[in-house]
Every structure is written in C-alpha cells, then in structure tokens.
Amino acid sequence: MTDAASRPAPPPPPVPLSRVQADTVRRGGLPPVEEVRHGVWSVAFEFGDGIDDHSLGYVVEGSDGALTVIDPGWGVDANLDRLEAALADVDHSLADVDLIAVTHLHADHLGGAEALRRASGARIALHAAEQRALGERTSDATAADADIARWGAPGHDQEALVASWGSGRHLPAVTADLLLGDGDVLPVAGRLLRALHTPGHTGGHLSFVEPEQRLVFTGDHVLPRINPGIGLGGRTGTNPLTDYLASLDRMVTLDVAGPDALEVCPGHEYRFTGLRERAEALIAHRADRSRDAAAALDALDRPTVWQVAERMSWSGGISSLHGYRLGSALAQTEWHVQALGRADELRGA
Ligand SMILES: [Zn+2]
C-alpha cells in the first residue's frame, strides 16, 4: 500500500490578501465588506439551517452604475438585509442590482438568488448544465439511491446516506433568466467579465474572470485551504474527477507570473494570489487519492466501494464521515477507481 506518511508534505496554503477574512476562517464570525477593486466589493453571507459558516459573494459595478452580484449566498432573510446594508454604504440600493451571476447550484451560493431577484428585478444567470441539473434533481436522486445500495456501506450509514446524498437531498428550485456557456461575456457595462465553465465541484460550475482587473471569481472550484469536493451537483454522464482535473489545468494556464498574477476571489475563506500553485496543489492531492485507490485495488479481491474507501486517507478517517460527507467520499472513491480504468475490479461491476 502507498504510505501516506512518506509522501512529501503539501505546500503551505497561499498567503491571505485579506487578513480579516483569514482571521474569520480561524475564529469564526463574518468578515466585513471589503473593497477589492474600484467598484468591486466582497460581502460575506451566513449559512442557513443553523450551520456556523459563511460564504463570500461579490458586488461588481458596471460603468452605468448597474450592479452584478456574484453568488448571493444562502437564502436567509439576514443575507438580503446584509447585502442591502452593504450597498447603502457605497451609495447603492437593491434596485441597482440587475444581474445575479451564480457559480453553482449549492444553497450557499444560489440559495439567496430568488429573494434577491424578487427584491431587485435582476436577472439570474447560471450555466446551462446547472439549470439542467436543477430540472433533473428528482431522477438524479433516484440514481444516487442506487449508487448507495451498490457502495456497500454498513446499514445505519445507508439510511443517513439516502437522507443526505440520495433522495432526501434538497436543492434550491430556481429558473434562470440567462443561461451561460464557456467564454460568454456577462452583460456588465464597461467590463470584460467572462464566464469560464469549470466543471468538477458541480457539472455546471462557473468561474468568472476579469483579466483587466486581474480578478478571477472561482466559487468553490479553487479555495485557498479547503480541498473542494467533486461531483456535488447533477449527474453529467462524465467523470467529475476528470472534469475537475481539466478545470484545474485551465486555472494553471490562466494565471500569469509576476505583477500581473490574478487575484483569486473564492466562494469561501479568503482572497489570495498564487492561483497556479494552488491549482497544482489540488491536482497533486487528487493524484495522492488515486494512488490510495490503486493500492487498495491491488490489495483486495473484488472490493466494494466502501472497502476501497476504508483504505484511502480521509482527514479523520472514513469512520469520522457521516451523511453527506460520507456520500461524497464514497462517490469520489468510485470516480477515482473509474479514472484509473479499474471499475471492473469492483464488486457489483
Ligand atoms: Zn460553497
């Protein structure tokens, strides 16, 4: 088996550009609104469902004064109030918002979009694959229940998996006004803000890049410390791991060295530079996981997905994972095995 302990330590996480955002990662709480550039602000949004966490959204002002909100956060009233207060501080109001550009379908990014559309009259923009996933969430959930039955997790875990990863899973129901594809320019006056299709975390995940301002909004595709989960959206018929690695490669080539390096505005944690190095570290992390999966397949005779996952290194170990996080770990395990071309070695294959 691969000895995880003998591997070189991963590189240190990128240095925060916002000290106050980095402090809230350690200490909790919400960071204040920050001006990222002239006419670009970050706003922190709290989670719903009693979860003590937050996401980062961004307000971008066009040359005509109209505002675009990238990722309006979870759909709780406090977040709309928070956005309204943030806009008032920069002499704007909710009525100035005319576009809500959403990186992906998760509740902490898309959840607040409907309420913001109602309050402002703004249009919601999503990648077409994300809209399709929202439409297919019932059939996707049924297929996920079948995955869970095949994975071979112990009984009590199976029930929790169905509730959180299978047919019990909840996604916001939203119909976008504008469907985006790779390379589309957002309708923001005076700015060349482009959508990049970066599937992996979800199948229709978008990043937004404004090269002139050296800004890239990465949603949950690239985060400074967290290793983003993969395949957490609709079923795409592709391997989310393969998609994710290709999307990370795009980040490596998108970034430039030196003073023109892109500043990353992620959906969580803190802003940073060093996109290329961070994307390379995420690629290396996936290579480690693939080696773990290969070693487990070498050691076991027709294992279940569960048995392969048990031998892979998860922070805290597989037994510390439950519900949604366990579902994500087992799905990832299967995708790593498939990407190795060894899916036929699994039990039930
Ligand atoms: Zn998120």
Short mmCIF file of N, CA and C in Angstrom, two decimals, residues 143-144 146-152 165 230 235 239-242 286 289-290 293 297 303-306 308-309 312 314 326-344 346-349:
data_model
loop_
_atom_site.label_atom_id
_atom_site.label_comp_id
_atom_site.label_asym_id
_atom_site.label_seq_id
_atom_site.Cartn_x
_atom_site.Cartn_y
_atom_site.Cartn_z
N ALA A 143 -31.18 7.86 -8.92
CA ALA A 143 -29.93 7.20 -9.34
C ALA A 143 -28.93 7.19 -8.20
N ALA A 144 -28.91 8.23 -7.38
CA ALA A 144 -27.98 8.28 -6.24
C ALA A 144 -28.35 7.20 -5.22
N ALA A 146 -29.51 4.31 -5.91
CA ALA A 146 -28.98 3.06 -6.46
C ALA A 146 -27.47 2.96 -6.22
N ASP A 147 -26.75 4.09 -6.35
CA ASP A 147 -25.31 4.11 -6.03
C ASP A 147 -25.09 3.66 -4.59
N ILE A 148 -25.87 4.24 -3.69
CA ILE A 148 -25.70 3.97 -2.26
C ILE A 148 -25.89 2.49 -1.97
N ALA A 149 -26.89 1.89 -2.61
CA ALA A 149 -27.13 0.45 -2.40
C ALA A 149 -25.93 -0.37 -2.88
N ARG A 150 -25.28 0.08 -3.95
CA ARG A 150 -24.15 -0.66 -4.53
C ARG A 150 -22.86 -0.49 -3.73
N TRP A 151 -22.69 0.68 -3.05
CA TRP A 151 -21.42 1.01 -2.41
C TRP A 151 -21.07 0.07 -1.25
N GLY A 152 -22.10 -0.51 -0.61
CA GLY A 152 -21.82 -1.48 0.44
C GLY A 152 -21.48 -0.90 1.80
N TRP A 165 -27.56 12.28 0.77
CA TRP A 165 -26.87 12.20 -0.52
C TRP A 165 -27.82 11.69 -1.60
N ILE A 230 -15.91 16.97 -5.17
CA ILE A 230 -16.22 16.90 -6.61
C ILE A 230 -17.53 16.15 -6.82
N ARG A 235 -25.97 14.82 -12.15
CA ARG A 235 -25.20 13.77 -12.86
C ARG A 235 -24.96 14.24 -14.28
N ASN A 239 -17.00 11.77 -15.86
CA ASN A 239 -16.38 11.54 -14.56
C ASN A 239 -16.00 12.90 -13.95
N PRO A 240 -16.62 13.28 -12.84
CA PRO A 240 -16.34 14.60 -12.26
C PRO A 240 -14.87 14.80 -11.90
N LEU A 241 -14.16 13.71 -11.60
CA LEU A 241 -12.74 13.84 -11.28
C LEU A 241 -11.95 14.29 -12.52
N THR A 242 -12.24 13.64 -13.65
CA THR A 242 -11.57 14.01 -14.90
C THR A 242 -11.92 15.45 -15.27
N ARG A 286 -5.23 15.14 -5.66
CA ARG A 286 -6.03 14.12 -6.36
C ARG A 286 -5.16 12.95 -6.82
N ARG A 289 -4.82 10.67 -3.89
CA ARG A 289 -6.03 9.87 -3.71
C ARG A 289 -6.09 8.72 -4.73
N SER A 290 -5.67 9.01 -5.96
CA SER A 290 -5.70 7.97 -6.99
C SER A 290 -4.72 6.86 -6.63
N ALA A 293 -6.29 4.70 -4.02
CA ALA A 293 -7.32 3.83 -4.59
C ALA A 293 -6.67 2.65 -5.32
N LEU A 297 -7.05 -1.38 -4.50
CA LEU A 297 -7.47 -2.36 -5.50
C LEU A 297 -6.44 -3.48 -5.64
N PRO A 303 -13.29 -5.75 -4.24
CA PRO A 303 -13.81 -4.99 -3.10
C PRO A 303 -15.08 -4.21 -3.46
N THR A 304 -15.85 -3.86 -2.43
CA THR A 304 -16.90 -2.86 -2.63
C THR A 304 -16.24 -1.48 -2.62
N VAL A 305 -17.01 -0.48 -3.05
CA VAL A 305 -16.52 0.91 -2.99
C VAL A 305 -16.17 1.26 -1.54
N TRP A 306 -17.00 0.80 -0.62
CA TRP A 306 -16.78 1.05 0.80
C TRP A 306 -15.40 0.52 1.24
N VAL A 308 -12.75 -0.04 -0.58
CA VAL A 308 -11.66 0.77 -1.15
C VAL A 308 -11.54 2.06 -0.35
N ALA A 309 -12.68 2.68 -0.07
CA ALA A 309 -12.68 3.96 0.65
C ALA A 309 -12.06 3.83 2.04
N MET A 312 -8.41 4.44 1.95
CA MET A 312 -7.91 5.73 1.45
C MET A 312 -7.77 6.70 2.63
N TRP A 314 -8.57 9.85 4.49
CA TRP A 314 -9.54 10.93 4.64
C TRP A 314 -9.16 11.62 5.95
N LEU A 326 -19.94 11.53 3.94
CA LEU A 326 -19.65 10.13 3.63
C LEU A 326 -20.06 9.82 2.19
N GLY A 327 -21.22 10.29 1.79
CA GLY A 327 -21.67 10.09 0.41
C GLY A 327 -20.67 10.65 -0.58
N SER A 328 -20.17 11.85 -0.27
CA SER A 328 -19.18 12.49 -1.13
C SER A 328 -17.90 11.65 -1.20
N ALA A 329 -17.46 11.11 -0.04
CA ALA A 329 -16.23 10.32 0.00
C ALA A 329 -16.38 9.03 -0.83
N LEU A 330 -17.54 8.40 -0.71
CA LEU A 330 -17.74 7.14 -1.44
C LEU A 330 -17.87 7.39 -2.95
N ALA A 331 -18.58 8.45 -3.30
CA ALA A 331 -18.70 8.79 -4.72
C ALA A 331 -17.32 9.12 -5.30
N GLN A 332 -16.54 9.90 -4.55
CA GLN A 332 -15.18 10.23 -5.01
C GLN A 332 -14.34 8.98 -5.21
N THR A 333 -14.48 8.05 -4.26
CA THR A 333 -13.72 6.80 -4.36
C THR A 333 -14.04 6.10 -5.68
N GLU A 334 -15.32 6.01 -5.98
CA GLU A 334 -15.72 5.33 -7.22
C GLU A 334 -15.18 6.05 -8.45
N TRP A 335 -15.20 7.40 -8.43
CA TRP A 335 -14.69 8.15 -9.58
C TRP A 335 -13.18 7.99 -9.73
N HIS A 336 -12.47 7.91 -8.61
CA HIS A 336 -11.03 7.67 -8.70
C HIS A 336 -10.77 6.29 -9.32
N VAL A 337 -11.54 5.29 -8.89
CA VAL A 337 -11.37 3.95 -9.44
C VAL A 337 -11.69 3.96 -10.94
N GLN A 338 -12.77 4.62 -11.31
CA GLN A 338 -13.14 4.70 -12.74
C GLN A 338 -12.05 5.41 -13.55
N ALA A 339 -11.51 6.49 -12.99
CA ALA A 339 -10.48 7.25 -13.71
C ALA A 339 -9.21 6.43 -13.90
N LEU A 340 -8.98 5.46 -12.98
CA LEU A 340 -7.84 4.55 -13.14
C LEU A 340 -8.11 3.48 -14.20
N GLY A 341 -9.36 3.44 -14.69
CA GLY A 341 -9.72 2.40 -15.66
C GLY A 341 -9.91 1.04 -15.02
N ARG A 342 -10.22 1.03 -13.69
CA ARG A 342 -10.28 -0.25 -12.97
C ARG A 342 -11.65 -0.50 -12.36
N ALA A 343 -12.68 0.13 -12.91
CA ALA A 343 -14.02 -0.02 -12.35
C ALA A 343 -14.51 -1.48 -12.38
N ASP A 344 -13.99 -2.25 -13.36
CA ASP A 344 -14.44 -3.65 -13.47
C ASP A 344 -13.90 -4.53 -12.35
N LEU A 346 -14.34 -3.74 -9.22
CA LEU A 346 -15.21 -3.54 -8.05
C LEU A 346 -16.30 -4.59 -8.00
N ARG A 347 -16.69 -4.94 -6.77
CA ARG A 347 -17.81 -5.86 -6.61
C ARG A 347 -19.08 -5.17 -7.11
N GLY A 348 -19.90 -5.88 -7.80
CA GLY A 348 -21.14 -5.29 -8.33
C GLY A 348 -20.94 -4.65 -9.70
N ALA A 349 -19.67 -4.69 -10.20
CA ALA A 349 -19.42 -4.08 -11.50
C ALA A 349 -19.94 -4.98 -12.62
#
